[in-house]
Coordinates of C-alpha atoms in Angstrom, one line a residue:
Chain P
M1 CA -29.9 -16.0 -118.6
P2 CA -29.5 -18.1 -115.6
P3 CA -30.4 -16.9 -112.4
V4 CA -27.4 -15.1 -110.5
I5 CA -28.5 -16.8 -107.1
E6 CA -30.1 -20.3 -107.3
V7 CA -30.9 -22.1 -103.6
R8 CA -32.2 -25.7 -104.0
N9 CA -34.0 -27.4 -100.8
L10 CA -31.4 -25.6 -98.5
H11 CA -31.5 -27.7 -95.3
K12 CA -29.5 -26.8 -91.9
R13 CA -29.7 -27.7 -88.4
Y14 CA -27.7 -26.4 -85.4
G15 CA -27.9 -29.5 -83.3
N16 CA -31.7 -30.4 -82.7
N17 CA -32.6 -27.1 -83.9
V18 CA -33.5 -26.9 -87.6
A19 CA -32.6 -23.4 -88.6
V20 CA -33.6 -24.0 -92.3
D21 CA -36.0 -26.7 -93.3
D22 CA -36.5 -26.2 -97.0
V23 CA -35.6 -23.3 -98.9
S24 CA -35.7 -23.0 -102.4
L25 CA -35.1 -19.4 -104.2
T26 CA -33.8 -17.9 -107.2
V27 CA -32.1 -14.2 -107.8
E28 CA -32.3 -13.0 -111.1
E29 CA -29.7 -10.5 -112.4
G30 CA -30.1 -7.1 -111.7
E31 CA -33.4 -7.2 -109.3
I32 CA -33.4 -6.6 -105.9
L33 CA -35.0 -9.7 -103.9
G34 CA -36.2 -9.0 -100.3
I35 CA -36.2 -11.7 -97.6
L36 CA -38.8 -10.8 -95.3
G37 CA -39.9 -13.2 -92.2
P38 CA -40.3 -13.3 -88.8
N39 CA -37.5 -13.7 -85.8
G40 CA -35.9 -17.0 -86.1
A41 CA -37.3 -18.0 -89.5
G42 CA -34.1 -18.6 -90.7
K43 CA -33.4 -15.5 -93.1
T44 CA -29.8 -15.0 -92.0
T45 CA -28.8 -18.8 -91.9
T46 CA -30.2 -18.7 -95.7
V47 CA -28.1 -15.8 -96.6
E48 CA -25.1 -17.1 -94.7
C49 CA -25.0 -20.4 -96.5
V50 CA -25.1 -18.4 -99.7
E51 CA -22.2 -16.4 -98.7
G52 CA -20.3 -19.6 -98.0
L53 CA -20.1 -18.7 -94.3
R54 CA -21.8 -22.0 -93.3
V55 CA -22.2 -25.5 -94.6
P56 CA -25.7 -26.4 -95.5
D57 CA -26.7 -29.8 -94.4
R58 CA -28.5 -30.7 -97.5
G59 CA -29.3 -28.6 -100.4
E60 CA -27.6 -26.8 -103.7
I61 CA -26.5 -23.5 -103.9
K62 CA -25.2 -21.6 -106.7
V63 CA -24.1 -18.0 -106.9
L64 CA -23.2 -16.6 -110.4
G65 CA -22.6 -20.0 -111.4
L66 CA -19.9 -20.8 -108.4
D67 CA -20.1 -23.0 -105.3
P68 CA -20.1 -21.0 -102.3
R69 CA -17.7 -23.4 -100.4
R70 CA -16.0 -24.9 -103.2
D71 CA -15.2 -21.7 -105.3
H72 CA -15.0 -19.6 -102.0
A73 CA -12.0 -17.4 -103.1
E74 CA -13.6 -16.5 -106.6
L75 CA -16.8 -15.8 -104.9
T76 CA -15.8 -13.4 -102.2
R77 CA -14.0 -11.3 -105.2
R78 CA -17.5 -10.5 -106.8
L79 CA -20.1 -10.7 -103.8
G80 CA -20.3 -7.8 -101.4
V81 CA -21.6 -8.9 -97.7
Q82 CA -22.9 -7.1 -95.2
L83 CA -23.2 -8.9 -92.1
Q84 CA -26.0 -8.5 -89.4
D85 CA -23.2 -8.7 -86.7
G86 CA -19.7 -8.4 -88.4
Q87 CA -17.6 -5.8 -86.8
I88 CA -14.1 -4.2 -87.9
Q89 CA -11.2 -3.5 -86.4
E90 CA -12.1 -1.1 -83.7
R91 CA -9.4 1.2 -83.8
L92 CA -9.5 1.4 -87.6
E93 CA -10.5 4.8 -88.9
V94 CA -13.2 4.9 -91.1
A95 CA -11.1 6.1 -94.2
E96 CA -8.7 3.6 -93.2
A97 CA -11.0 1.1 -93.2
L98 CA -12.4 1.7 -96.8
E99 CA -9.1 2.2 -98.2
L100 CA -7.8 -1.0 -96.6
Y101 CA -10.9 -3.1 -97.6
S102 CA -10.9 -1.5 -101.2
S103 CA -7.3 -2.8 -101.7
F104 CA -8.8 -6.4 -101.2
Y105 CA -10.4 -6.2 -104.3
P106 CA -9.3 -6.3 -107.9
E107 CA -11.5 -3.8 -109.3
P108 CA -12.7 -1.9 -106.2
A109 CA -15.2 1.3 -106.2
D110 CA -14.1 4.7 -105.3
W111 CA -13.9 4.5 -101.5
R112 CA -13.9 8.4 -101.1
A113 CA -17.0 8.8 -103.4
L114 CA -18.8 5.7 -101.3
M115 CA -17.5 7.6 -97.8
D116 CA -19.3 10.9 -99.2
G117 CA -22.5 9.3 -100.4
L118 CA -23.3 7.7 -97.0
G119 CA -22.5 10.7 -95.1
L120 CA -19.2 9.5 -93.7
A121 CA -16.8 12.1 -94.8
G122 CA -17.1 14.1 -91.5
K123 CA -15.9 10.8 -89.8
A124 CA -13.1 10.2 -92.1
K125 CA -10.7 10.3 -89.1
T126 CA -12.7 8.7 -86.2
R127 CA -12.2 5.3 -85.2
Y128 CA -14.8 2.5 -85.8
A129 CA -15.4 2.0 -81.9
K130 CA -16.5 5.8 -81.5
L131 CA -18.9 5.7 -84.2
S132 CA -22.9 5.7 -83.3
G133 CA -24.7 2.6 -84.5
G134 CA -25.9 4.3 -87.5
Q135 CA -22.5 5.3 -88.4
K136 CA -21.4 1.6 -88.1
Q137 CA -24.1 0.5 -90.1
R138 CA -23.3 3.1 -93.0
L139 CA -19.9 2.3 -92.8
S140 CA -20.8 -1.5 -93.1
I141 CA -22.8 -0.9 -96.3
A142 CA -20.2 1.0 -97.7
L143 CA -17.7 -2.0 -96.9
A144 CA -20.1 -4.3 -98.6
L145 CA -20.2 -2.0 -102.0
V146 CA -16.7 -0.7 -101.7
G147 CA -15.3 -4.1 -103.9
S148 CA -17.6 -3.3 -106.8
P149 CA -19.7 -6.2 -106.5
R150 CA -21.9 -7.7 -109.0
V151 CA -23.8 -9.1 -106.3
A152 CA -24.7 -7.8 -103.0
I153 CA -26.2 -9.3 -99.9
L154 CA -27.2 -6.8 -97.2
D155 CA -28.5 -8.3 -93.9
E156 CA -30.6 -5.7 -91.9
L157 CA -29.6 -3.1 -94.4
T158 CA -31.1 0.1 -92.3
T159 CA -31.4 -1.3 -88.8
G160 CA -30.3 1.3 -86.3
L161 CA -30.7 4.6 -88.7
D162 CA -32.9 7.4 -88.3
P163 CA -35.5 7.8 -90.9
Q164 CA -33.5 10.6 -92.7
A165 CA -30.4 8.3 -92.9
R166 CA -32.5 5.2 -94.0
R167 CA -34.0 7.4 -96.8
D168 CA -30.6 8.2 -97.9
T169 CA -29.5 4.9 -97.6
W170 CA -32.4 3.7 -99.6
E171 CA -31.7 6.1 -102.6
L172 CA -27.9 5.1 -102.5
I173 CA -29.5 1.3 -103.1
E174 CA -31.4 2.2 -105.9
G175 CA -28.4 3.6 -107.1
V176 CA -26.4 0.4 -106.9
R177 CA -29.5 -1.3 -108.7
S178 CA -29.4 1.0 -111.5
R179 CA -25.6 -0.2 -112.2
G180 CA -27.0 -3.4 -112.7
V181 CA -25.9 -4.6 -109.5
T182 CA -28.3 -7.8 -107.6
I183 CA -28.9 -7.3 -104.4
V184 CA -30.7 -9.7 -101.7
L185 CA -31.8 -7.5 -98.9
V186 CA -32.7 -9.2 -95.7
T187 CA -35.3 -7.0 -93.9
H188 CA -37.8 -6.8 -91.5
F189 CA -38.8 -3.2 -92.7
M190 CA -41.9 -3.7 -94.6
E191 CA -41.7 0.0 -95.9
E192 CA -38.2 -0.8 -96.7
A193 CA -39.3 -4.1 -98.7
E194 CA -42.0 -2.2 -100.7
R195 CA -40.0 0.7 -101.7
L196 CA -36.7 -1.2 -102.6
C197 CA -37.7 -4.8 -103.7
D198 CA -38.9 -6.3 -107.0
R199 CA -39.9 -9.4 -105.3
V200 CA -40.0 -10.4 -101.7
A201 CA -39.7 -13.8 -100.3
L202 CA -41.8 -14.6 -97.2
I203 CA -40.0 -17.0 -95.1
D204 CA -41.6 -18.8 -92.0
A205 CA -40.2 -21.5 -89.9
G206 CA -37.2 -22.3 -92.2
R207 CA -39.7 -22.5 -95.2
V208 CA -40.4 -20.2 -98.2
V209 CA -44.1 -19.4 -97.6
M210 CA -44.5 -17.2 -100.7
V211 CA -42.3 -15.1 -103.2
D212 CA -43.9 -12.6 -105.1
T213 CA -43.7 -8.6 -105.7
P214 CA -44.5 -6.8 -102.9
A215 CA -48.1 -5.5 -104.3
G216 CA -48.7 -9.3 -105.4
L217 CA -48.0 -10.4 -101.5
T218 CA -50.1 -8.1 -100.5
E219 CA -52.9 -9.1 -103.1
R220 CA -52.6 -12.8 -102.4
A221 CA -53.1 -12.2 -98.5
R222 CA -56.6 -11.7 -99.3
I223 CA -57.0 -8.8 -96.7
E224 CA -60.0 -6.8 -96.7
H225 CA -60.1 -3.2 -97.7
R226 CA -62.0 -0.7 -95.1
I227 CA -64.0 2.0 -97.0
Q228 CA -65.5 4.4 -94.4
F229 CA -67.4 7.5 -95.4
R230 CA -70.6 9.7 -94.4
P231 CA -73.1 9.7 -97.1
S232 CA -74.7 13.0 -97.8
R233 CA -78.0 11.5 -97.3
P234 CA -79.3 8.0 -95.7
V235 CA -78.4 5.0 -97.7
D236 CA -79.8 1.5 -97.5
D237 CA -77.4 -1.1 -96.0
A238 CA -78.9 -3.6 -98.9
L239 CA -77.6 -1.2 -101.4
L240 CA -74.2 -1.8 -100.3
T241 CA -74.3 -5.7 -99.2
S242 CA -75.7 -6.7 -102.6
L243 CA -72.5 -5.7 -104.5
P244 CA -70.7 -8.7 -104.9
D245 CA -67.2 -7.1 -103.9
V246 CA -68.3 -6.3 -100.8
S247 CA -68.7 -8.3 -97.7
S248 CA -69.8 -6.6 -94.9
V249 CA -71.5 -3.1 -93.8
T250 CA -71.3 -1.7 -90.4
R251 CA -72.4 1.6 -89.1
R252 CA -70.5 3.6 -86.5
G253 CA -72.6 7.0 -85.9
E254 CA -73.4 8.7 -89.1
L255 CA -70.1 6.9 -90.5
V256 CA -70.5 3.8 -92.6
V257 CA -67.7 1.4 -92.8
V258 CA -67.7 -1.1 -95.7
T259 CA -65.2 -4.1 -95.9
G260 CA -64.5 -5.9 -99.1
N261 CA -61.5 -6.8 -101.9
S262 CA -59.5 -4.8 -103.5
D263 CA -62.4 -3.8 -106.3
A264 CA -64.9 -2.8 -103.5
L265 CA -64.0 0.9 -103.6
T266 CA -64.8 1.1 -107.3
A267 CA -68.1 -0.7 -106.7
V268 CA -69.1 1.2 -103.9
T269 CA -68.3 4.7 -105.3
A270 CA -69.8 3.6 -108.5
V271 CA -73.5 2.6 -106.6
L272 CA -73.0 5.8 -104.9
A273 CA -72.9 8.0 -107.6
R274 CA -75.7 6.2 -109.3
N275 CA -78.1 7.2 -106.4
R276 CA -76.6 10.7 -106.3
I277 CA -75.2 9.9 -102.8
V278 CA -72.0 12.1 -101.9
A279 CA -69.3 10.0 -99.8
E280 CA -68.0 12.6 -97.4
R281 CA -65.0 12.2 -95.5
L282 CA -64.0 9.2 -97.5
R283 CA -61.2 7.3 -96.1
V284 CA -59.9 4.1 -97.6
E285 CA -57.4 1.5 -95.6
Q286 CA -55.7 -0.4 -97.7
A287 CA -53.7 -3.7 -96.8
S288 CA -50.1 -3.2 -96.4
L289 CA -47.1 -5.5 -96.9
E290 CA -47.3 -5.5 -92.8
D291 CA -50.9 -6.8 -92.8
A292 CA -50.2 -9.2 -95.4
F293 CA -47.0 -10.4 -93.5
V294 CA -49.2 -10.9 -90.4
E295 CA -51.8 -12.5 -92.4
L296 CA -49.3 -14.9 -94.0
T297 CA -47.3 -15.5 -91.1
G298 CA -49.6 -15.1 -88.0
K299 CA -46.7 -12.9 -86.6
R300 CA -45.8 -9.4 -86.3
P301 CA -42.4 -8.3 -88.1
D302 CA -40.1 -7.6 -85.3
A303 CA -37.6 -5.1 -84.5
T304 CA -35.1 -7.5 -83.7
S305 CA -33.7 -10.5 -85.9
Chain E
M1 CA -26.3 10.7 -103.0
S2 CA -23.5 11.8 -105.1
A3 CA -21.7 8.4 -104.8
L4 CA -23.9 6.8 -107.2
S5 CA -22.4 8.2 -110.4
T6 CA -19.0 8.0 -109.0
A7 CA -19.0 4.8 -107.5
A8 CA -18.3 2.8 -110.5
P9 CA -15.3 0.5 -110.5
V10 CA -12.0 2.1 -110.8
T11 CA -9.1 0.2 -111.5
V12 CA -6.3 1.7 -109.6
K13 CA -2.9 -0.1 -108.9
H14 CA -2.9 -0.9 -105.2
G15 CA 0.1 -2.3 -103.1
S16 CA -0.7 -5.9 -102.1
A17 CA -3.6 -6.1 -100.3
T18 CA -1.4 -8.5 -97.9
W19 CA 1.1 -5.7 -97.6
R20 CA -1.5 -3.2 -96.6
L21 CA -3.1 -5.5 -94.1
T22 CA 0.1 -6.1 -92.4
K23 CA 0.8 -2.3 -92.0
A24 CA -2.6 -1.7 -90.8
E25 CA -2.2 -4.4 -88.1
I26 CA 1.2 -2.6 -87.2
K27 CA -0.7 0.5 -86.8
L28 CA -3.4 -1.0 -84.5
C29 CA -0.9 -2.9 -82.3
V30 CA 0.6 0.8 -81.7
R31 CA -2.9 2.3 -81.2
E32 CA -3.8 -0.8 -78.7
K33 CA -1.1 0.6 -76.5
T34 CA -0.5 -2.8 -74.4
G35 CA 2.6 -3.8 -76.8
P36 CA 4.3 -0.6 -76.9
L37 CA 3.4 0.6 -73.1
W38 CA 3.9 -2.5 -71.3
G39 CA 5.9 -4.5 -73.9
V40 CA 8.4 -1.8 -74.6
G41 CA 8.1 1.3 -72.8
F42 CA 7.8 -0.4 -69.2
P43 CA 10.9 -2.8 -69.7
L44 CA 13.1 0.0 -70.8
I45 CA 11.8 2.3 -67.9
L46 CA 12.9 -0.9 -65.9
L47 CA 16.5 -1.1 -67.4
V48 CA 17.1 2.5 -66.9
I49 CA 15.9 2.5 -63.3
L50 CA 18.1 -1.0 -63.0
G51 CA 21.1 0.3 -64.4
N52 CA 21.3 3.1 -62.0
V53 CA 21.3 0.8 -59.1
P54 CA 24.8 0.8 -58.1
A55 CA 24.3 -2.8 -56.3
L56 CA 23.5 -4.3 -59.5
R57 CA 26.7 -3.1 -61.3
E58 CA 29.0 -5.4 -59.1
P59 CA 29.9 -8.5 -60.6
V60 CA 27.8 -11.6 -59.1
E61 CA 31.4 -13.4 -59.3
A62 CA 34.5 -11.8 -59.4
G63 CA 35.6 -10.8 -63.0
G64 CA 32.2 -12.4 -64.1
P65 CA 29.0 -10.5 -65.6
T66 CA 27.4 -8.1 -63.1
Y67 CA 23.6 -8.1 -61.9
F68 CA 22.7 -5.9 -64.4
D69 CA 24.1 -7.5 -67.5
L70 CA 22.2 -10.9 -66.2
Y71 CA 19.0 -8.3 -66.6
V72 CA 19.4 -7.1 -70.3
P73 CA 18.2 -10.6 -71.5
V74 CA 15.5 -11.1 -68.7
I75 CA 14.3 -7.7 -70.1
I76 CA 14.2 -8.9 -73.9
L77 CA 12.3 -11.7 -72.6
F78 CA 9.9 -9.5 -70.6
N79 CA 9.2 -7.8 -74.2
L80 CA 8.6 -11.0 -76.0
A81 CA 6.5 -12.4 -73.2
I82 CA 4.2 -9.4 -72.8
L83 CA 3.8 -9.0 -76.8
A84 CA 3.4 -12.8 -77.3
L85 CA 1.3 -13.8 -74.3
T86 CA -1.1 -10.4 -73.6
A87 CA -1.2 -8.4 -76.7
L88 CA -1.4 -10.8 -79.4
P89 CA -4.1 -13.5 -77.8
T90 CA -6.2 -10.0 -76.5
I91 CA -6.3 -8.5 -79.9
L92 CA -7.2 -11.9 -82.0
A93 CA -9.5 -13.2 -79.3
G94 CA -11.2 -10.0 -79.6
Y95 CA -11.1 -10.0 -83.3
R96 CA -13.0 -13.6 -83.2
E97 CA -15.2 -12.2 -80.5
S98 CA -16.6 -8.9 -82.4
G99 CA -16.6 -10.8 -85.7
V100 CA -13.7 -9.4 -87.6
L101 CA -12.2 -12.6 -89.0
R102 CA -15.8 -13.6 -89.8
R103 CA -16.1 -10.2 -91.9
M104 CA -12.9 -11.2 -93.4
R105 CA -13.8 -14.3 -94.5
T106 CA -16.5 -12.9 -96.9
T107 CA -13.4 -10.8 -98.4
P108 CA -10.9 -12.0 -101.0
V109 CA -8.2 -11.7 -98.4
G110 CA -9.5 -14.1 -96.0
P111 CA -9.2 -14.3 -92.1
A112 CA -5.9 -16.4 -91.9
R113 CA -3.8 -13.5 -93.1
V114 CA -5.1 -11.1 -90.7
L115 CA -4.0 -13.5 -88.2
A116 CA -0.5 -13.5 -90.0
A117 CA -0.2 -9.9 -90.1
Q118 CA -0.8 -9.7 -86.4
L119 CA 1.8 -12.1 -86.1
V120 CA 4.2 -10.1 -88.2
A121 CA 3.0 -7.0 -86.2
N122 CA 4.1 -8.4 -83.0
F123 CA 7.1 -9.6 -84.4
S124 CA 8.2 -6.5 -85.8
I125 CA 7.5 -4.6 -82.6
A126 CA 9.6 -7.0 -80.7
V127 CA 12.6 -6.4 -83.4
V128 CA 12.6 -2.8 -82.7
A129 CA 12.5 -3.6 -78.9
V130 CA 15.4 -5.8 -78.9
A131 CA 17.4 -3.2 -80.9
L132 CA 16.4 -0.6 -78.4
F133 CA 17.2 -2.6 -75.3
L134 CA 20.7 -3.7 -76.6
T135 CA 21.5 -0.1 -77.7
V136 CA 20.2 1.3 -74.4
A137 CA 21.8 -1.1 -72.4
G138 CA 25.1 -0.8 -74.6
L139 CA 25.5 3.0 -74.7
G140 CA 24.2 4.1 -71.6
F141 CA 25.3 1.6 -69.4
G142 CA 28.1 -0.3 -71.0
V143 CA 27.0 -3.4 -71.5
R144 CA 28.7 -5.5 -74.2
L145 CA 27.0 -7.1 -76.8
P146 CA 26.3 -10.9 -77.0
Q147 CA 29.7 -12.0 -77.9
N148 CA 28.0 -14.7 -80.0
L149 CA 25.9 -12.6 -82.3
A150 CA 24.6 -15.0 -84.5
G151 CA 23.8 -17.3 -81.5
F152 CA 22.1 -14.7 -79.8
A153 CA 19.9 -14.0 -82.8
A154 CA 19.0 -17.6 -83.3
G155 CA 18.0 -18.2 -79.4
W156 CA 16.0 -14.8 -79.9
L157 CA 14.2 -16.0 -83.0
L158 CA 13.4 -19.6 -81.4
A159 CA 12.3 -17.5 -78.1
A160 CA 10.0 -15.5 -80.1
A161 CA 8.5 -18.5 -82.2
A162 CA 7.8 -20.5 -79.1
L163 CA 6.3 -17.8 -77.5
L164 CA 4.0 -16.6 -80.2
S165 CA 3.2 -20.3 -80.8
I166 CA 1.8 -20.2 -76.9
G167 CA 0.3 -16.7 -77.7
L168 CA -1.5 -18.3 -80.4
M169 CA -2.6 -21.4 -78.5
I170 CA -4.1 -19.4 -75.6
T171 CA -6.2 -17.5 -78.5
A172 CA -7.2 -20.8 -79.9
L173 CA -8.2 -22.0 -76.4
A174 CA -9.6 -19.1 -74.7
P175 CA -13.5 -18.7 -75.1
G176 CA -13.4 -15.4 -75.7
R177 CA -11.2 -11.7 -75.3
G178 CA -11.2 -11.4 -71.3
P179 CA -10.3 -15.3 -70.8
A180 CA -7.6 -14.6 -73.5
T181 CA -6.2 -11.7 -71.5
A182 CA -6.6 -13.5 -68.3
I183 CA -4.8 -16.8 -69.4
G184 CA -2.0 -14.7 -70.9
T185 CA -1.6 -12.8 -67.8
V186 CA -1.8 -15.8 -65.5
L187 CA 1.0 -17.7 -67.5
F188 CA 3.1 -14.3 -67.6
F189 CA 4.1 -14.1 -64.0
P190 CA 5.3 -17.6 -63.3
M191 CA 7.1 -17.7 -66.7
M192 CA 8.9 -14.6 -66.0
F193 CA 9.7 -16.1 -62.5
F194 CA 11.6 -18.8 -64.3
A195 CA 13.2 -16.3 -66.8
G196 CA 14.7 -15.0 -63.4
L197 CA 13.1 -12.0 -63.1
W198 CA 12.8 -11.5 -59.3
V199 CA 15.9 -14.1 -58.1
P200 CA 18.4 -15.0 -60.8
I201 CA 18.4 -18.8 -62.4
A202 CA 21.5 -19.2 -60.8
Q203 CA 20.5 -18.2 -57.4
M204 CA 17.5 -20.6 -57.6
P205 CA 17.1 -24.0 -55.5
P206 CA 18.3 -26.9 -57.7
L207 CA 14.4 -28.1 -58.4
L208 CA 13.3 -24.7 -59.4
R209 CA 16.5 -23.9 -61.5
N210 CA 15.7 -27.8 -63.3
I211 CA 12.1 -26.5 -63.8
S212 CA 13.3 -23.4 -65.1
H213 CA 15.5 -25.1 -67.8
Y214 CA 12.3 -26.6 -69.3
T215 CA 10.3 -23.6 -69.5
P216 CA 10.0 -21.4 -72.4
L217 CA 11.7 -18.2 -71.0
G218 CA 13.9 -20.2 -68.6
A219 CA 15.3 -22.0 -71.7
G220 CA 15.6 -18.5 -73.6
M221 CA 17.6 -17.2 -70.7
Q222 CA 20.0 -20.1 -70.8
A223 CA 20.2 -19.5 -74.6
F224 CA 21.3 -15.8 -74.0
Q225 CA 23.9 -16.4 -71.5
D226 CA 25.7 -18.7 -73.6
T227 CA 26.0 -16.2 -76.4
Y228 CA 26.9 -13.6 -73.8
Q229 CA 29.7 -16.0 -72.9
G230 CA 30.6 -16.1 -76.5
H231 CA 29.4 -19.6 -77.4
F232 CA 26.6 -20.5 -79.7
P233 CA 23.4 -21.8 -77.4
S234 CA 23.6 -25.4 -76.2
A235 CA 21.6 -27.9 -77.9
Q236 CA 19.1 -28.1 -74.5
P237 CA 17.6 -24.7 -74.3
L238 CA 17.3 -24.5 -78.6
V239 CA 15.5 -27.8 -78.6
T240 CA 13.3 -27.3 -75.7
L241 CA 12.0 -23.9 -77.4
A242 CA 11.8 -25.5 -80.8
C243 CA 9.5 -28.1 -78.8
Y244 CA 7.5 -25.3 -77.4
A245 CA 7.2 -23.6 -81.0
V246 CA 6.2 -26.9 -82.4
V247 CA 3.8 -28.3 -79.9
C248 CA 1.8 -25.2 -79.3
A249 CA 1.5 -24.4 -83.0
I250 CA 0.1 -27.7 -83.6
I251 CA -2.4 -27.3 -80.8
A252 CA -3.4 -23.8 -82.0
V253 CA -4.2 -25.1 -85.6
R254 CA -6.2 -28.1 -84.4
W255 CA -8.2 -25.8 -82.0
F256 CA -8.5 -22.7 -83.7
R257 CA -11.7 -21.1 -84.5
W258 CA -12.8 -18.4 -86.8
E259 CA -15.7 -17.5 -85.2

């Protein structure tokens, strides 16, 4: 099956500022691809080219076999879009907006169900301008899905949502995926990417650094795991340093801190067990996607994009 | 999240999206209040007040129309000017500034139809307003309808086209919502002056009167006055209005930005 979205050697500059240097991506049918990267990495410009809102300077883009510029009208019927800064008419009420936007599409979703699902039913008669940031965000997600799209591109899905609303939205998105909708998620929340994404494309300075599963990405960042415990009886450092998976052993008071690769924990517990030592107050710090992000880009994922 | 199971596609027969959008934009124009309040309510009150000033009910020249008779078309142009020069550019430039037009570009409907819907909305409000003004002036104050109704309709349509076209040009050239409102308001006052809001055109010094004939509202007044006297409007005001409509529309199309 051909990929749902195919981006090849995308290049886009604004004046002298290169927003996207060279991005190639494929998104397969039914998956959630996360686009992750620091501020100004070119994430939004990339998806805006895919949506047909911007004209690339170079490169090729196909979405469902369509050219986003030439076949824009056809594409809009099948692609749901949540823009990072796309507002709607400020005096339009929530229910009016959903009903109106659903009438734009040949086979719309049930907008009332979407409104309930996103917790907006109580705001049905509220004007857009009077909504809180989180409510506007939820409405914009509903509007992206109201046309029953085959592909949805969601830019900053849960920015501005409180933790509960964020989790509810994740559930909603999982439900959308289970109906076979292909989703591209631009995000800077590592937890969101780990929870939702089948694959993550890490973009930095206008280039794709790496594409992998969230776990694979963490693995490939080669971040050391930290294992910390209090031995039930004295233990010789050499016992641990001799293990090939362990890279260092340090002591902090009565605690032993071991760093090593992902197999280090197994090796350490095995050698302790052989020597009849119990690891008390054992704590393992695993590398998170965020650690991988920092390791691979040298930047912090920022809250604003 | 019960939406998941129920949010599956349902095929419902909808009215045309364009028609729904137009209805929505009419509703939004009414909620916006600038048009209804300043474009319809205020001139209507002005009409009623002026109608109650005895001095204005005297003929300008013996046997001719009264001052109040002359004010009815001024009020009609006042309405068109508010709607086209301030209400329309404020809303459209606001839509551009806040990303409404951009958002529409990602839907099958597209932003051009939002713009068209706004034009239709303001045009519809103007049609209701002109009917209202003529009715109140006629029934309340005994002002006769323009004797050449077809000519009046033609003149009004051309004036509406010229002004909406200027409104679109303002929208196209203004960098944002604030400047669009400012430009519209600044243009409104001199244009209303040349329509004879403060001094009837006939009493202006010759230079101002000549200038007036080539302004959109001055030309509109000329056209209306012809029709009140029973003639079809003469060519000069009609051509002037048509020129404004065409030239401003070309400029608007050439420089319009969707985002």
